[in-house]
XYZ file of C-alpha atoms in Angstrom:
294
model
C 0.161 -0.067 0.016
C 1.360 3.508 -0.779
C 0.178 7.120 0.001
C 0.078 9.521 -2.933
C 1.700 12.562 -0.980
C 3.846 14.804 -3.097
C 1.689 17.651 -4.546
C 2.505 21.134 -5.224
C -0.233 23.357 -3.666
C -0.130 27.036 -4.237
C 1.247 29.063 -1.570
C -1.085 29.765 1.242
C -1.250 32.678 3.825
C -1.722 31.363 7.142
C -2.281 33.433 10.466
C 0.979 35.236 11.438
C 2.733 33.781 14.440
C 4.716 36.197 16.562
C 8.553 35.833 15.925
C 10.293 34.215 19.115
C 13.887 34.510 20.051
C 16.813 32.124 20.470
C 16.563 32.299 24.269
C 12.728 31.574 24.090
C 13.470 28.707 21.778
C 16.211 27.432 24.319
C 13.677 27.442 27.273
C 11.087 25.833 25.033
C 13.286 22.882 24.214
C 14.689 22.637 27.647
C 11.172 21.720 28.787
C 10.336 19.588 25.874
C 13.577 18.094 25.145
C 12.620 15.177 23.049
C 12.523 16.492 19.456
C 10.882 15.175 16.273
C 12.746 17.156 13.581
C 11.855 17.946 9.993
C 14.332 19.539 7.620
C 14.077 20.677 4.274
C 16.070 22.402 1.371
C 16.861 25.346 3.430
C 19.487 23.285 5.512
C 21.483 22.426 2.448
C 21.525 25.786 0.680
C 25.076 26.629 2.187
C 26.216 23.400 0.707
C 25.767 24.900 -2.693
C 22.128 22.881 -3.382
C 19.651 25.156 -4.826
C 16.223 25.446 -3.138
C 12.773 25.257 -4.813
C 11.077 27.903 -3.405
C 11.749 31.414 -2.022
C 10.859 33.021 1.352
C 7.134 33.456 0.190
C 6.810 29.735 -0.761
C 6.740 30.538 -4.477
C 8.786 28.370 -7.088
C 11.979 29.995 -8.002
C 12.611 27.274 -10.567
C 10.700 25.658 -12.913
C 8.271 22.524 -11.795
C 10.320 19.332 -11.376
C 9.652 16.350 -13.262
C 6.294 14.514 -12.269
C 6.203 10.700 -11.523
C 3.501 10.110 -14.180
C 5.478 11.746 -16.967
C 8.724 9.951 -15.939
C 7.008 6.560 -15.870
C 4.827 6.752 -19.067
C 6.865 9.083 -21.381
C 10.407 8.005 -22.932
C 10.979 11.741 -23.989
C 10.536 12.996 -20.088
C 13.076 10.159 -19.180
C 15.424 11.407 -21.751
C 14.879 14.939 -20.493
C 15.349 13.883 -16.995
C 18.607 12.100 -17.422
C 20.204 14.659 -19.663
C 19.400 17.343 -16.942
C 20.534 15.027 -14.003
C 23.840 14.409 -15.850
C 24.481 17.952 -15.081
C 22.830 18.257 -11.863
C 24.182 14.995 -10.064
C 27.572 16.354 -9.516
C 26.456 19.336 -7.399
C 24.733 16.894 -5.022
C 27.651 14.333 -5.285
C 30.227 16.777 -4.399
C 28.215 18.781 -1.866
C 29.578 18.817 1.654
C 27.736 19.062 5.068
C 27.523 22.640 6.431
C 27.321 24.113 9.940
C 23.484 23.309 10.141
C 23.971 19.792 9.456
C 26.868 19.498 12.076
C 24.808 21.408 14.605
C 22.013 19.047 14.256
C 24.383 16.027 14.965
C 25.514 17.863 17.957
C 21.880 18.200 19.217
C 21.519 14.541 18.623
C 24.555 13.856 20.639
C 23.266 15.791 23.416
C 20.154 13.711 23.590
C 17.696 16.136 22.269
C 16.795 14.888 18.663
C 15.035 11.382 18.776
C 14.196 11.277 15.189
C 15.077 13.661 12.109
C 13.184 13.444 9.225
C 14.279 15.066 5.950
C 12.880 15.961 2.939
C 16.320 16.349 1.157
C 17.714 13.772 -0.919
C 21.150 14.656 -0.531
C 22.313 12.369 2.268
C 24.292 15.313 3.716
C 22.684 14.612 7.361
C 24.169 11.061 7.146
C 27.570 12.512 5.668
C 27.716 14.796 8.603
C 27.310 11.838 11.097
C 23.489 12.147 12.019
C 22.348 8.649 13.113
C 18.770 8.569 13.556
C 17.593 9.804 9.957
C 14.855 8.961 7.646
C 15.132 9.868 3.859
C 11.257 10.824 3.490
C 11.689 11.711 -0.272
C 14.240 8.915 -0.943
C 17.999 9.220 -1.783
C 19.452 10.622 -5.204
C 22.823 8.434 -4.706
C 20.840 5.235 -5.757
C 18.765 4.318 -8.863
C 16.270 1.645 -8.683
C 14.848 -0.907 -11.266
C 11.096 -0.603 -11.506
C 10.944 -4.126 -12.698
C 13.257 -6.110 -10.419
C 13.907 -3.666 -7.794
C 17.670 -3.877 -8.247
C 19.546 -0.933 -6.862
C 22.289 0.599 -8.805
C 24.718 3.323 -7.852
C 23.992 6.887 -9.203
C 27.664 7.093 -9.904
C 27.701 4.161 -12.017
C 24.676 5.737 -14.100
C 26.797 8.727 -14.601
C 29.600 6.609 -16.153
C 27.142 5.019 -18.471
C 25.762 8.168 -19.516
C 29.047 9.721 -20.211
C 30.144 6.392 -21.994
C 27.165 6.029 -24.199
C 26.626 9.950 -24.943
C 29.932 11.432 -25.669
C 28.673 14.785 -26.580
C 27.028 15.495 -23.164
C 30.283 16.973 -21.740
C 30.115 19.643 -24.386
C 26.715 21.107 -23.206
C 26.313 24.085 -21.045
C 23.907 23.749 -17.992
C 23.095 25.607 -14.616
C 22.445 23.750 -11.453
C 18.913 23.284 -10.262
C 17.359 21.869 -7.182
C 17.571 18.246 -6.130
C 20.275 17.155 -8.679
C 18.420 18.840 -11.522
C 19.827 21.526 -14.071
C 18.522 23.878 -16.510
C 19.759 23.108 -20.076
C 19.075 24.701 -23.407
C 19.398 21.736 -25.905
C 17.867 20.425 -28.839
C 19.387 16.931 -28.783
C 17.332 15.490 -25.909
C 15.531 13.338 -28.241
C 19.146 11.585 -29.153
C 20.206 10.727 -25.512
C 20.847 7.163 -24.856
C 19.220 6.322 -21.556
C 20.205 3.674 -19.122
C 18.168 0.438 -18.324
C 18.707 -2.153 -15.611
C 21.931 -4.213 -16.102
C 20.196 -7.194 -14.503
C 16.730 -7.237 -16.124
C 16.636 -4.584 -18.783
C 13.958 -3.027 -16.875
C 13.143 0.768 -16.579
C 15.447 2.762 -14.219
C 14.446 5.641 -11.986
C 16.165 7.590 -9.336
C 15.393 6.154 -5.837
C 13.612 9.332 -5.003
C 9.807 10.346 -4.609
C 8.945 12.374 -7.615
C 6.069 15.092 -7.522
C 2.853 13.174 -7.968
C 4.802 10.016 -6.509
C 4.425 8.387 -3.336
C 6.034 7.888 -0.006
C 5.757 4.199 1.334
C 2.699 3.830 3.887
C 4.910 1.714 6.330
C 7.391 4.627 6.764
C 4.407 7.166 7.310
C 3.052 4.673 9.911
C 6.424 4.184 11.592
C 7.192 7.777 11.820
C 3.725 8.532 13.302
C 4.262 6.164 15.950
C 7.575 7.734 16.813
C 5.803 11.026 16.731
C 3.419 10.120 19.655
C 6.590 9.510 21.911
C 8.111 13.018 21.670
C 7.718 16.370 23.557
C 7.841 18.775 20.359
C 8.008 18.930 16.705
C 10.705 21.113 15.354
C 10.562 22.124 11.565
C 13.788 23.649 10.249
C 14.802 25.145 6.758
C 11.399 24.071 5.192
C 8.210 25.466 4.049
C 6.446 22.347 4.613
C 4.435 23.083 1.446
C 4.249 19.377 0.433
C 1.634 17.265 2.475
C 4.269 14.503 3.111
C 6.023 16.408 5.846
C 3.020 18.902 6.664
C 0.894 15.818 7.860
C 3.025 15.218 10.619
C 2.676 18.836 11.769
C -1.242 18.376 11.531
C -0.889 15.111 13.545
C 1.368 16.765 16.339
C -1.311 19.605 16.480
C -3.993 16.969 16.956
C -2.231 15.318 19.548
C -1.487 18.408 21.500
C 2.431 18.175 20.639
C 3.787 21.555 20.539
C 5.371 22.765 17.158
C 8.359 24.956 16.747
C 10.007 26.283 13.486
C 13.180 27.670 12.190
C 12.654 29.110 8.994
C 13.211 32.571 7.112
C 10.014 32.399 5.103
C 6.332 31.468 4.897
C 5.372 27.851 5.658
C 2.494 26.004 5.393
C 1.965 25.439 9.095
C 2.617 29.120 10.304
C -0.779 29.110 12.320
C 0.156 25.912 14.186
C 3.453 26.760 15.738
C 3.899 27.827 19.372
C 7.028 29.497 18.464
C 8.802 30.397 15.213
C 12.142 32.241 14.635
C 12.266 33.559 11.090
C 15.882 33.496 11.028
C 19.134 31.732 9.436
C 18.681 28.250 10.472
C 22.617 27.867 10.742
C 22.767 30.527 13.086
C 19.938 29.444 15.391
C 21.100 25.828 15.318
C 24.527 26.670 16.411
C 23.370 29.012 19.246
C 21.302 25.957 20.411
C 23.966 23.248 20.066
C 26.398 25.411 22.190
C 24.066 26.499 24.744
C 21.794 23.577 25.736
C 23.288 21.132 28.300
C 23.848 17.354 27.792
C 20.690 15.560 28.907
C 21.129 12.526 31.268
């Protein structure tokens, strides 16, 4: 069973939330120390990975590939793999930044029980975070839709270069989530990879828009949420339902919600406290000031 979760709603205008301070956030977390953390693209921007939305929740890039298009349209797959050829190195070469490391420190201090990331870049894991769930999958893997075999994205990159020698000569500009902006009329000539085991259709092991997150992951995370003291959203607009649903659940269970995000979020009317500041600065402040939990 799967849940269709990734849709792209129009930005909304929730009721404004009074802005809090770092000291208020410190005090709140001291009284609600077991955290369920949700992170988004704002965490990875300082690592050189662009975000989809601006501070008002509006798209600042073109709409990403849709699941149904990728699965049904060979031209869509050609377009994706050509753009991904240029976009993948941005993700593959990215390194964790101070925000990732501050979250690791908060986990080591005992505050973060679970971290759910909408990012597909694996930078939390590179930084050393242990209790991480990749809600939307991971870009470093490619999955066969026929036999479920997993392939390394680096191996696919080598295959694309070997079988499409002109790719290196085309210009591109990085876009979010390993995508890229290209201007080329040769997309229809691109040779795309198939599964080396069965010849089946290959797809990056991520949840495309219009795609689905496994229901068993949602169920598992919902149970974890029942056992925490507060939900903390960091660097995310929460515009897609796959993450927003946990905010709704927390509110229904009277679990307080906190937020660190410079712009508008879909859950602004649900937060007990929101800091509209740079998440790196706030997370560093928290990780350096909160005491070790017993």
